[in-house]
Coordinates of C-alpha atoms in Angstrom, one line a residue:
Chain W
X1278 CA -0.1 -0.1 -0.2
X1279 CA 1.3 3.5 -1.2
X1280 CA 0.6 6.7 1.0
X1281 CA 1.9 9.2 -1.3
X1282 CA -1.3 9.8 -3.0
X1283 CA -2.3 11.1 0.6
X1284 CA 0.5 13.4 0.9
X1285 CA 0.1 14.2 -2.8
X1286 CA -3.8 15.3 -2.0
X1287 CA -2.4 18.0 0.8
X1288 CA 0.4 19.1 -1.3
X1289 CA -1.7 20.4 -3.8
X1290 CA -4.2 21.6 -1.2
X1291 CA -1.7 23.9 0.4
X1292 CA 0.3 24.6 -2.7
X1293 CA 3.9 23.2 -1.5
X1294 CA 5.0 21.1 -4.9
X1295 CA 7.1 23.0 -6.8
X1296 CA 8.8 21.7 -10.4
X1297 CA 11.8 23.1 -9.5
X1298 CA 12.5 20.6 -6.4
X1299 CA 10.5 17.5 -7.7
X1300 CA 13.9 15.3 -7.1
X1301 CA 13.1 15.9 -3.3
X1302 CA 9.5 14.4 -3.5
X1303 CA 11.2 11.4 -5.8
X1304 CA 13.4 11.1 -3.3
X1305 CA 11.0 10.6 -0.7
X1306 CA 8.8 8.7 -3.0
X1307 CA 12.2 6.3 -3.4
X1308 CA 13.2 5.9 0.1
X1309 CA 9.5 4.8 1.2
X1310 CA 9.4 8.0 3.4
X1311 CA 5.8 8.5 2.9
X1312 CA 4.5 5.0 4.3
X1313 CA 7.1 5.7 7.4
X1314 CA 5.8 9.1 7.8
X1315 CA 2.2 7.9 8.1
X1316 CA 3.2 4.7 10.2
X1317 CA 4.6 7.3 12.8
X1318 CA 1.6 9.1 12.9
X1319 CA -0.4 5.9 13.1
X1320 CA 1.9 4.4 15.7
X1321 CA 2.5 7.3 18.2
X1322 CA -1.2 7.6 18.9
X1323 CA -1.9 4.0 18.9
X1324 CA 1.1 3.5 21.3
X1325 CA 0.1 6.2 23.5
X1326 CA -3.1 5.6 23.7
X1327 CA -2.9 1.7 24.2
X1328 CA -0.7 2.8 27.3
X1329 CA -3.4 5.3 28.5
X1330 CA -6.5 3.1 28.2
X1331 CA -4.8 -0.4 29.2
X1332 CA -2.1 0.3 31.5
X1333 CA -2.5 3.4 33.3
X1334 CA -3.7 2.9 36.8
X1335 CA -4.7 6.4 38.1
X1336 CA -8.5 6.2 38.8
X1337 CA -9.4 10.3 38.6
X1338 CA -8.3 11.0 35.4
X1339 CA -10.5 13.4 33.7
X1340 CA -10.8 15.0 29.9
X1341 CA -7.8 17.5 31.0
X1342 CA -5.7 14.5 30.9
X1343 CA -6.7 13.1 27.8
X1344 CA -5.9 16.2 26.4
X1345 CA -2.8 15.9 27.8
X1346 CA -2.2 12.9 26.1
X1347 CA -3.1 14.3 23.1
X1348 CA -1.0 17.0 23.3
X1349 CA 1.9 14.1 23.6
X1350 CA 0.9 12.5 20.7
X1351 CA 1.5 15.9 18.5
X1352 CA 4.4 16.7 20.5
X1353 CA 5.9 13.3 20.3
X1354 CA 5.2 12.8 16.3
X1355 CA 6.5 16.0 15.3
X1356 CA 9.8 15.4 17.0
X1357 CA 9.7 11.9 15.5
X1358 CA 8.7 13.4 12.1
X1359 CA 11.5 16.0 12.3
X1360 CA 14.4 13.7 12.9
X1361 CA 13.3 11.0 10.2
X1362 CA 13.0 13.4 7.5
X1363 CA 16.2 15.3 8.3
X1364 CA 17.6 12.0 8.1
X1365 CA 16.3 11.2 4.9
X1366 CA 17.0 15.1 3.3
X1367 CA 20.1 15.6 5.4
X1368 CA 21.5 16.0 1.9
X1369 CA 19.4 18.7 0.8
X1370 CA 19.2 20.6 4.0
X1371 CA 22.9 21.0 4.2
X1372 CA 23.2 22.0 0.7
X1373 CA 25.2 25.0 -0.3
X1374 CA 22.1 26.1 -2.6
X1375 CA 20.6 28.1 -0.1
X1376 CA 17.2 28.5 -1.9
X1377 CA 17.3 24.1 -2.1
X1378 CA 18.0 24.0 1.7
X1379 CA 15.3 26.5 2.7
X1380 CA 12.5 24.8 0.4
X1381 CA 14.0 21.5 2.1
X1382 CA 13.6 22.7 5.4
X1383 CA 9.8 24.0 4.8
X1384 CA 9.0 21.1 3.5
X1385 CA 10.2 18.7 6.2
X1386 CA 8.6 21.4 8.6
X1387 CA 5.1 21.2 6.3
X1388 CA 5.1 17.4 6.5
X1389 CA 5.7 17.1 10.4
X1390 CA 3.0 19.6 11.1
X1391 CA 0.9 18.1 8.8
X1392 CA 1.8 14.4 10.3
X1393 CA 1.0 15.7 13.9
X1394 CA -2.8 16.8 12.3
X1395 CA -2.7 13.0 11.2
X1396 CA -1.5 11.5 14.5
X1397 CA -4.4 14.0 16.5
X1398 CA -7.1 12.5 14.3
X1399 CA -5.8 9.2 14.3
X1400 CA -5.5 9.7 18.5
X1401 CA -9.4 10.7 18.4
X1402 CA -10.5 7.6 16.5
X1403 CA -8.6 5.0 18.6
X1404 CA -9.5 6.8 21.8
X1405 CA -13.1 6.1 20.5
X1406 CA -12.4 2.8 20.0
X1407 CA -10.0 1.5 22.6
X1408 CA -12.2 3.3 25.4
X1409 CA -14.7 0.8 24.8
X1410 CA -12.6 -1.9 26.5
X1411 CA -10.5 0.0 28.7
X1412 CA -11.7 -0.5 32.7
X1413 CA -10.3 2.6 33.9
X1414 CA -11.2 5.3 31.2
X1415 CA -14.0 3.9 29.1
X1416 CA -15.8 7.6 30.4
X1417 CA -12.9 9.5 28.5
X1418 CA -12.5 11.6 26.5
X1419 CA -16.4 12.1 26.8
X1420 CA -18.9 9.7 28.3
X1421 CA -20.9 8.7 25.2
X1422 CA -21.0 6.8 23.4
Chain L
X995 CA -31.3 -25.2 54.5
X996 CA -31.8 -24.8 58.1
X997 CA -32.4 -22.1 60.3
X998 CA -31.2 -20.9 63.2
X999 CA -33.7 -19.2 66.2
X1000 CA -31.3 -17.0 67.8
X1001 CA -33.4 -16.0 71.3
X1002 CA -31.9 -13.2 72.9
X1003 CA -33.3 -12.4 76.3
X1004 CA -33.1 -8.9 78.1
X1005 CA -30.7 -6.1 77.3
X1006 CA -27.5 -8.5 77.0
X1007 CA -29.2 -10.5 74.4
X1008 CA -30.1 -7.4 72.3
X1009 CA -26.6 -6.3 72.3
X1010 CA -25.2 -9.7 71.7
X1011 CA -27.5 -10.2 68.6
X1012 CA -26.3 -6.3 67.6
X1013 CA -22.7 -7.9 67.6
X1014 CA -23.9 -11.4 65.8
X1015 CA -25.6 -8.9 63.2
X1016 CA -22.2 -6.5 62.6
X1017 CA -20.3 -9.9 62.3
X1018 CA -22.8 -10.9 59.2
X1019 CA -22.7 -7.3 57.6
X1020 CA -18.7 -8.4 57.5
X1021 CA -19.2 -11.0 55.6
X1022 CA -18.8 -13.5 58.4
X1023 CA -21.5 -16.9 57.7
X1024 CA -22.9 -19.8 59.9
X1025 CA -21.2 -23.1 58.7
X1026 CA -23.4 -26.6 57.8
X1027 CA -25.9 -25.2 55.9
X1028 CA -27.6 -22.4 58.4
X1029 CA -28.9 -19.9 55.7
X1030 CA -31.2 -18.2 57.4
X1031 CA -31.0 -16.4 60.9
X1032 CA -33.9 -15.3 63.0
X1033 CA -33.6 -13.5 66.0
X1034 CA -36.0 -13.5 68.3
X1035 CA -35.5 -10.7 71.5
X1036 CA -37.4 -11.2 74.6
X1037 CA -37.8 -8.1 76.9
X1038 CA -40.9 -6.9 78.4
X1039 CA -38.8 -3.2 78.9
X1040 CA -39.5 -2.8 75.1
X1041 CA -38.5 0.8 75.5
X1042 CA -34.9 -0.1 76.3
X1043 CA -32.6 1.4 74.6
X1044 CA -30.4 -1.7 73.7
X1045 CA -33.3 -3.5 72.2
X1046 CA -34.7 -0.7 70.0
X1047 CA -30.9 0.3 68.8
X1048 CA -30.6 -3.6 67.8
X1049 CA -34.3 -3.8 66.4
X1050 CA -32.9 -0.9 64.2
X1051 CA -29.9 -2.6 63.0
X1052 CA -31.5 -5.7 62.1
X1053 CA -34.1 -3.9 60.3
X1054 CA -31.4 -1.6 58.4
X1055 CA -29.4 -4.9 57.5
X1056 CA -32.7 -6.6 56.2
X1057 CA -33.3 -3.6 54.2
X1058 CA -30.2 -3.8 52.5
X1059 CA -30.0 -7.4 51.7
X1060 CA -33.6 -7.2 50.2
X1061 CA -32.0 -4.9 47.7
X1062 CA -29.0 -6.9 47.0
X1063 CA -29.1 -10.1 44.5
X1064 CA -27.6 -13.1 46.4
X1065 CA -25.0 -11.6 48.5
X1066 CA -22.0 -13.6 49.0
X1067 CA -19.9 -11.9 51.4
X1068 CA -20.8 -8.6 53.2
X1069 CA -24.6 -9.3 54.1
X1070 CA -24.5 -12.5 53.1
X1071 CA -26.3 -14.8 56.0
X1072 CA -29.9 -14.0 55.8
X1073 CA -32.0 -12.8 58.7
X1074 CA -35.4 -13.0 58.4
X1075 CA -38.5 -12.7 61.1
X1076 CA -40.8 -15.4 62.4
X1077 CA -43.6 -13.3 61.2
X1078 CA -42.1 -13.1 57.4
X1079 CA -41.5 -17.3 57.6
X1080 CA -45.0 -18.0 58.5
X1081 CA -46.8 -15.8 55.8
X1082 CA -44.1 -16.5 53.2
X1083 CA -43.3 -12.6 52.4
X1084 CA -40.1 -10.6 53.3
X1085 CA -41.7 -7.6 55.4
X1086 CA -39.7 -5.1 57.0
X1087 CA -41.1 -4.4 60.4
X1088 CA -38.6 -3.7 63.3
X1089 CA -41.5 -5.4 65.9
X1090 CA -40.9 -8.7 63.9
X1091 CA -37.7 -9.1 65.4
X1092 CA -39.2 -9.0 69.2
X1093 CA -41.7 -11.4 70.8
X1094 CA -44.6 -9.4 72.9
X1095 CA -44.9 -10.1 76.6
X1096 CA -48.7 -9.9 77.3
X1097 CA -49.8 -8.5 80.3
X1098 CA -46.6 -6.0 80.8
X1099 CA -47.2 -2.8 79.6
X1100 CA -48.1 0.2 82.3
X1101 CA -48.6 -2.7 85.0
X1102 CA -47.1 -3.2 88.2
X1103 CA -45.9 -6.4 89.4
X1104 CA -48.5 -6.9 92.0
X1105 CA -51.3 -6.4 89.4
X1106 CA -49.6 -8.7 87.1
X1107 CA -50.0 -11.7 89.5
X1108 CA -53.1 -10.2 91.3
X1109 CA -52.0 -9.7 94.6
X1110 CA -54.9 -7.4 95.5
X1111 CA -57.3 -10.2 94.9
X1112 CA -55.2 -12.4 97.1
X1113 CA -56.5 -13.4 100.9
X1114 CA -54.4 -12.7 103.6
X1115 CA -52.7 -16.0 104.1
X1116 CA -51.8 -15.6 100.2
X1117 CA -50.3 -12.3 100.5
X1118 CA -48.4 -13.3 103.2
X1119 CA -46.7 -16.0 101.4
X1120 CA -46.1 -13.9 98.6
X1121 CA -44.5 -11.1 100.6
X1122 CA -42.2 -13.8 101.7
X1123 CA -41.1 -14.5 98.2
X1124 CA -40.9 -10.5 96.8
X1125 CA -40.3 -7.3 98.5
X1126 CA -42.5 -4.5 98.7
X1127 CA -40.4 -2.8 95.9
X1128 CA -40.7 -6.0 93.8
X1129 CA -44.6 -5.6 93.9
X1130 CA -44.4 -2.2 93.2
X1131 CA -42.2 -2.6 90.4
X1132 CA -43.3 -1.3 87.0
X1133 CA -43.1 -4.3 84.4
X1134 CA -42.7 -2.3 81.6
X1135 CA -39.0 -1.2 82.7
X1136 CA -37.9 -5.2 82.9
X1137 CA -37.4 -6.6 86.1
X1138 CA -34.0 -4.7 87.4
X1139 CA -31.9 -7.5 87.8
X1140 CA -34.5 -9.7 89.8
X1141 CA -34.8 -13.0 88.4
X1142 CA -37.5 -14.0 91.1
X1143 CA -40.0 -11.7 89.1
X1144 CA -38.5 -12.3 85.7
X1145 CA -39.4 -16.3 86.4
X1146 CA -43.0 -15.6 87.4
X1147 CA -43.9 -12.8 84.3
X1148 CA -41.7 -15.0 81.5
X1149 CA -43.9 -18.1 82.3
X1150 CA -46.2 -16.7 79.8
X1151 CA -44.1 -17.4 76.8
X1152 CA -46.2 -20.0 75.4
X1153 CA -49.6 -18.4 75.2
X1154 CA -48.3 -15.5 72.9
X1155 CA -49.4 -15.3 69.1
X1156 CA -45.4 -14.8 68.5
X1157 CA -44.4 -18.0 70.1
X1158 CA -47.2 -19.9 68.0
X1159 CA -45.6 -18.5 65.3
X1160 CA -42.5 -19.5 66.2
X1161 CA -43.7 -23.5 66.5
X1162 CA -45.2 -23.0 63.0
X1163 CA -41.7 -21.5 61.3
X1164 CA -39.7 -24.1 63.1
X1165 CA -38.5 -27.5 60.7
X1166 CA -36.6 -30.7 61.4
X1167 CA -32.9 -29.3 61.1
X1168 CA -33.6 -26.0 62.7
X1169 CA -31.7 -25.3 65.1
X1170 CA -32.2 -23.4 68.7
X1171 CA -29.6 -20.7 70.3
X1172 CA -30.2 -18.8 73.3
X1173 CA -28.4 -15.5 74.9
X1174 CA -29.1 -14.6 78.2
X1175 CA -26.9 -13.0 80.9
X1176 CA -27.2 -14.4 84.3
X1177 CA -26.5 -11.6 86.8
X1178 CA -29.9 -9.8 85.6
X1179 CA -33.4 -10.2 85.7
X1180 CA -34.9 -11.1 82.3
X1181 CA -32.1 -13.0 81.2
X1182 CA -31.2 -15.2 84.3
X1183 CA -34.7 -15.7 84.4
X1184 CA -35.8 -16.3 80.9
X1185 CA -32.9 -18.7 80.0
X1186 CA -34.3 -21.7 82.0
X1187 CA -37.8 -21.0 81.5
X1188 CA -37.5 -20.8 77.8
X1189 CA -35.3 -24.0 77.4
X1190 CA -37.8 -26.0 79.6
X1191 CA -40.6 -24.6 77.4
X1192 CA -38.6 -25.5 74.3
X1193 CA -38.0 -28.8 75.3
X1194 CA -41.4 -29.7 77.4
X1195 CA -44.2 -27.2 75.9
X1196 CA -46.6 -29.4 74.1
X1197 CA -49.0 -26.6 73.4
X1198 CA -47.0 -25.1 70.6
X1199 CA -46.7 -26.2 67.1
X1200 CA -44.1 -28.5 66.1
X1201 CA -43.2 -29.2 69.7
X1202 CA -41.8 -32.7 69.0
X1203 CA -39.3 -31.3 66.4
X1204 CA -38.4 -28.5 68.8
X1205 CA -38.1 -30.2 71.5
X1206 CA -35.6 -32.9 69.8
X1207 CA -33.5 -29.8 68.1
X1208 CA -30.2 -28.8 68.5
X1209 CA -30.4 -25.9 71.1
X1210 CA -27.2 -24.0 72.7
X1211 CA -26.8 -21.1 74.9
X1212 CA -24.5 -18.5 75.7
X1213 CA -24.6 -17.0 79.2
X1214 CA -23.0 -14.2 80.0
X1215 CA -21.2 -13.6 83.4
X1216 CA -20.9 -10.4 84.8
X1217 CA -19.0 -8.1 82.9
X1218 CA -19.9 -4.6 83.8
X1219 CA -20.8 -2.8 86.7
X1220 CA -23.0 0.0 87.4
X1221 CA -23.1 3.0 89.4
X1222 CA -24.9 3.3 92.4
X1223 CA -28.6 3.0 91.8
X1224 CA -31.7 1.0 92.0
X1225 CA -29.8 -2.1 90.6
X1226 CA -27.2 -3.0 92.7
X1227 CA -24.5 -4.4 90.9
X1228 CA -22.5 -5.4 93.8
X1229 CA -25.1 -8.4 94.4
X1230 CA -24.0 -9.9 90.8
X1231 CA -21.5 -12.1 91.4
X1232 CA -23.4 -13.6 94.5
X1233 CA -26.7 -14.0 91.9
X1234 CA -24.5 -15.1 89.2
X1235 CA -22.9 -17.9 91.7
X1236 CA -26.6 -19.0 92.7
X1237 CA -28.0 -19.2 89.1
X1238 CA -24.7 -21.2 88.2
X1239 CA -25.4 -23.5 90.7
X1240 CA -29.3 -23.9 89.6
X1241 CA -28.1 -24.1 86.1
X1242 CA -25.4 -27.1 87.0
X1243 CA -28.2 -29.2 88.7
X1244 CA -31.0 -28.7 86.4
X1245 CA -29.5 -27.9 82.7
X1246 CA -26.2 -29.3 82.7
X1247 CA -26.3 -32.1 84.8
X1248 CA -29.3 -33.5 83.1
X1249 CA -28.3 -32.6 79.2
X1250 CA -31.1 -30.5 78.7
X1251 CA -29.0 -28.3 75.7
X1252 CA -26.4 -29.4 73.8
X1253 CA -23.7 -27.0 74.4
X1254 CA -23.4 -23.8 76.7
X1255 CA -21.1 -21.2 76.4
X1256 CA -20.0 -19.1 79.6
X1257 CA -18.3 -15.8 79.2
X1258 CA -17.1 -13.3 81.2
X1259 CA -14.4 -10.6 82.7
X1260 CA -13.9 -9.7 86.1
X1261 CA -10.9 -8.4 85.4
X1262 CA -11.6 -5.0 83.8
X1263 CA -15.0 -3.9 84.3
X1264 CA -16.5 -0.8 82.7
X1265 CA -19.0 0.9 85.0
X1266 CA -22.2 2.0 83.3
X1267 CA -24.7 4.2 84.6
X1268 CA -27.6 3.1 86.5
X1269 CA -30.7 3.5 84.3
X1270 CA -33.2 0.6 85.3
X1271 CA -34.2 0.1 81.7
X1272 CA -36.5 2.1 79.2
X1273 CA -34.4 3.9 76.4
X1274 CA -31.7 5.2 78.9
X1275 CA -30.5 1.3 79.1
X1276 CA -28.4 2.0 76.6
X1277 CA -25.0 0.4 77.3
X1278 CA -21.9 0.7 75.1
X1279 CA -20.9 -2.3 73.3
X1280 CA -18.4 -4.6 74.6
X1281 CA -16.0 -6.8 73.4
X1282 CA -17.5 -10.1 75.9
X1283 CA -20.5 -9.3 73.6
X1284 CA -18.4 -9.3 70.2
X1285 CA -17.0 -12.8 71.7
X1286 CA -20.4 -13.9 72.7
X1287 CA -21.4 -13.8 68.8
X1288 CA -18.3 -16.2 67.9
X1289 CA -20.3 -18.7 70.3
X1290 CA -22.8 -18.7 67.8
X1291 CA -20.7 -19.2 64.5
X1292 CA -18.5 -22.0 66.7
X1293 CA -22.4 -23.6 67.8
X1294 CA -23.4 -23.9 64.3
X1295 CA -20.2 -25.4 63.0
X1296 CA -20.0 -28.3 66.0
X1297 CA -23.7 -28.7 65.4
X1298 CA -23.1 -32.6 64.4
X1299 CA -20.4 -33.2 67.2
X1300 CA -22.8 -32.7 69.9
X1301 CA -23.0 -36.1 71.5
X1302 CA -25.9 -35.7 73.9
X1303 CA -24.0 -34.9 76.7
X1304 CA -24.0 -31.0 77.4
X1305 CA -20.7 -29.4 75.7
X1306 CA -19.5 -26.7 78.3
X1307 CA -17.5 -24.3 76.8
X1308 CA -15.2 -21.1 77.6
X1309 CA -13.2 -18.5 75.8
X1310 CA -9.9 -17.1 76.3
X1311 CA -7.6 -14.4 74.5
X1312 CA -3.9 -15.2 73.3
X1313 CA -2.5 -12.3 75.0
X1314 CA -3.9 -9.9 77.1
X1315 CA -3.0 -6.6 75.4
X1316 CA -3.8 -3.3 76.2
X1317 CA -6.1 -2.2 73.7
X1318 CA -7.1 -5.9 72.6
X1319 CA -6.3 -6.3 69.2
X1320 CA -6.6 -8.9 66.4
X1321 CA -3.3 -10.3 67.3
X1322 CA -4.2 -10.9 70.9
X1323 CA -7.3 -12.9 69.7
X1324 CA -6.3 -17.1 69.3
X1325 CA -5.2 -17.9 65.8
X1326 CA -8.6 -19.4 65.0
X1327 CA -10.7 -16.7 66.4
X1328 CA -8.5 -14.0 64.2
X1329 CA -9.0 -16.4 61.2
X1330 CA -12.8 -16.1 61.3
X1331 CA -12.9 -11.7 62.2
X1332 CA -9.8 -10.1 60.9
X1333 CA -10.5 -10.0 56.9
X1334 CA -14.0 -9.5 57.4
X1335 CA -13.4 -6.7 59.8
X1336 CA -10.9 -5.5 58.1
X1337 CA -12.7 -5.4 54.8
X1338 CA -16.0 -3.8 56.4
X1339 CA -14.0 -1.1 58.3
X1340 CA -12.5 0.2 54.7
X1341 CA -16.0 -0.1 53.3
X1342 CA -17.5 1.9 55.9
X1343 CA -14.3 4.6 56.2
X1344 CA -14.3 4.7 52.5
X1345 CA -18.0 5.6 52.2
X1346 CA -18.4 8.6 55.1
X1347 CA -14.8 10.1 54.1
X1348 CA -15.0 12.9 52.4
X1349 CA -11.9 12.0 50.4
X1350 CA -13.1 8.4 49.7
X1351 CA -16.6 7.9 47.7
X1352 CA -17.6 12.0 47.3
X1353 CA -14.2 12.3 45.7
X1354 CA -14.7 9.6 43.4
X1355 CA -18.5 10.3 42.4
X1356 CA -18.4 11.8 38.6
X1357 CA -14.7 11.2 38.8
X1358 CA -13.8 7.7 39.1
X1359 CA -15.2 5.3 36.0
X1360 CA -16.9 2.9 38.3
X1361 CA -19.3 6.0 39.1
X1362 CA -19.8 7.2 35.5
X1363 CA -19.9 4.5 32.7
X1364 CA -21.6 0.9 32.3
X1365 CA -22.5 1.1 36.3
X1366 CA -25.5 1.5 38.5
X1367 CA -23.6 3.3 41.0
X1368 CA -24.1 7.1 39.5
X1369 CA -24.6 10.1 41.1
X1370 CA -28.5 9.1 41.2
X1371 CA -27.8 6.1 43.1
X1372 CA -25.6 7.8 45.3
X1373 CA -28.1 10.9 45.7
X1374 CA -31.1 8.3 46.4
X1375 CA -32.7 8.6 49.7
X1376 CA -32.2 4.3 49.5
X1377 CA -28.6 4.3 49.7
X1378 CA -28.7 7.1 52.5
X1379 CA -31.2 5.4 54.6
X1380 CA -30.0 2.1 54.0
X1381 CA -26.2 2.0 53.5
X1382 CA -25.0 5.2 55.3
X1383 CA -27.5 4.4 58.4
X1384 CA -26.1 0.9 58.3
X1385 CA -22.3 2.4 58.7
X1386 CA -23.5 5.2 61.2
X1387 CA -24.5 2.0 63.4
X1388 CA -21.6 0.0 62.5
X1389 CA -18.9 2.9 63.4
X1390 CA -21.0 3.9 66.5
X1391 CA -20.5 0.1 67.6
X1392 CA -16.6 0.3 66.9
X1393 CA -16.1 3.2 68.4
X1394 CA -18.0 1.9 71.6
X1395 CA -15.8 -1.3 71.5
X1396 CA -13.2 0.7 71.5
X1397 CA -13.9 2.7 74.2
X1398 CA -15.0 0.6 76.6
X1399 CA -13.0 -1.7 79.1
X1400 CA -11.3 -3.8 77.9
X1401 CA -10.4 -1.6 74.9
X1402 CA -10.8 -3.5 71.4
X1403 CA -9.0 -1.5 69.0
X1404 CA -8.0 -3.8 66.4
X1405 CA -7.9 -1.5 63.3
X1406 CA -5.1 0.4 62.4
X1407 CA -4.8 4.1 61.3
X1408 CA -4.6 3.7 57.9
X1409 CA -7.7 1.5 57.7
X1410 CA -10.1 3.3 60.4
X1411 CA -9.4 6.9 59.7
X1412 CA -7.0 7.5 56.8
X1413 CA -7.3 7.7 53.1
X1414 CA -4.0 6.4 52.2
X1415 CA -6.0 3.3 50.4
X1416 CA -8.5 5.1 48.6
X1417 CA -6.9 5.4 45.6
X1418 CA -6.4 2.2 45.2
X1419 CA -9.4 1.0 46.0
X1420 CA -10.9 3.1 43.1
X1421 CA -8.4 1.4 41.1
X1422 CA -9.9 -2.1 41.6
X1423 CA -13.4 -0.7 41.5
X1424 CA -12.7 -0.1 38.1
X1425 CA -10.9 -3.0 37.6
X1426 CA -14.0 -5.0 38.8
X1427 CA -16.6 -3.7 38.4
X1428 CA -17.3 -5.4 35.2
X1429 CA -16.7 -8.5 37.3
X1430 CA -19.8 -8.1 39.3
X1431 CA -23.9 -8.7 39.0
X1432 CA -25.8 -5.3 38.8
X1433 CA -29.5 -5.4 39.3
X1434 CA -31.8 -2.3 39.0
X1435 CA -34.7 -3.9 41.1
X1436 CA -32.5 -4.7 43.7
X1437 CA -30.0 -1.6 43.5
X1438 CA -27.6 -2.4 46.5
X1439 CA -26.3 -5.3 44.4
X1440 CA -23.8 -3.7 42.5
X1441 CA -22.3 -1.7 45.5
X1442 CA -22.1 -4.4 47.9
X1443 CA -20.5 -7.1 45.9
X1444 CA -18.0 -4.3 44.0
X1445 CA -16.9 -3.3 47.3
X1446 CA -16.8 -6.4 48.8
X1447 CA -14.6 -7.8 45.8
X1448 CA -12.3 -5.1 45.6
X1449 CA -11.3 -4.7 49.4
X1450 CA -10.8 -8.3 49.2
X1451 CA -7.9 -7.5 46.1
X1452 CA -6.6 -4.9 48.9
X1453 CA -6.0 -8.0 51.2
X1454 CA -4.7 -10.2 48.8
X1455 CA -1.9 -7.5 47.8
X1456 CA -1.5 -7.0 51.5
X1457 CA -2.4 -3.5 50.7
X1458 CA -4.5 -3.4 54.1

């Protein structure tokens, strides 16, 4: 399964794609980076909310604590995505061509923020799925359904 | 399944029944298939503070149990009344736990025996048995430590409707246990009379079955004294010796009963206010009454081991600590009461402590989702009138035990007053909520079963 079309859609939506630097997108495609980015934005909320719903043993948590976990999901996703993309595109980030380096840097931040958005959406979806079987927090983030 | 008919005679009988009710509430159960206990209090002093407090406690117990589906821990032992057994309906009526005595209300002893209608010779004879004070005594305050009066008035057991109902409710396999003190008036007179009636009375239904049934007795020897007043506690020892001699000759030597338990304590006697009866007679709970309640468990446990000769039993603690705690008791006693008491104390403390239930409602999952124990339940009058009211009585009872002499103070601070374990209890409440039954018709089911299970976990994990 390829995740490139999803990112392509947002590239177009936010007018990020630039023909001049199409080789950056090719590089990401050839390195399967779209897949890895997507997996990170999927895995981080899944892991954090698995821990929250099934391992945490604090009986008096509220929606504020749930939101704190969502914030951590975003923060961790952002950090991991930045680290990963900087690694994949390191050559271009350190390019002597400042315009290329700036564009690459902007692209790294764009994808990182985009993946933060994905991870937050996934965090919310996972919460509503995982809470069904949670004995401690089936009332979070909201009592219903 | 068998029933244990538990006769409590006089104020002491009421207080021991109160103690056994607390044991049952904490989850202690009778062995050998005794699934129902039928407390029957016999006391002419119907306004007696101890009697009425015990009746209220029994009523609250019944309320909670009737609103709990098949309890197997807290409140597991079924308590019922003779009247309910006869009509086959579980009514809740405090008076159902009491046998009425005819002709004792607003009547002097001399009127009860028809003294004024006697001729002079008969009056002289009666005067040799009863003093002027005896004759002028009001019967509705009891016999004020005078068994010679009690033995006359209580002789009318069998004529009452309550006693006829008792006969009708009695079935083969049921057993009888009688609780009485030997140093007062009502208990000392009532026990031999009641036993005689049960063994020989043939004008009550099922008299054959009743006479052949296994019977036990708890006789309480002096364990408190009274301030100077109408009842003279200096006579307690003398009365006890006389009565013991009588019991020995007429009951023990002739094997009239399967088992008789003697309990007393003359080392540390508390001194109570001297009230001849009515609501002022409300003595604090005493350690001896708790141990007396254990004799009922021992009786049921050994019901198949009695061999026709009267077994006479006593009780002693392992270490004479001050205050007495769980470790002071023998291993076997400890095994019976330590965990149930810890559990119920924890339950009580959690429900009543501001950092306990109040903190969890609306915050902890077990009060929010897939539960009947939500804010509505805890705001409901039924929760307050049944559970909270019973726990108030429990706390009062435990406090009285702690402040009496000898002092029984078995709970460490973390169970009795602090909140360090509430969080852990709430964790187990959340984790175990799905494992317990719930019922909308029997609204206390989930609460009683959940806390029984959760606090069990605290004990299993050695948290308390």
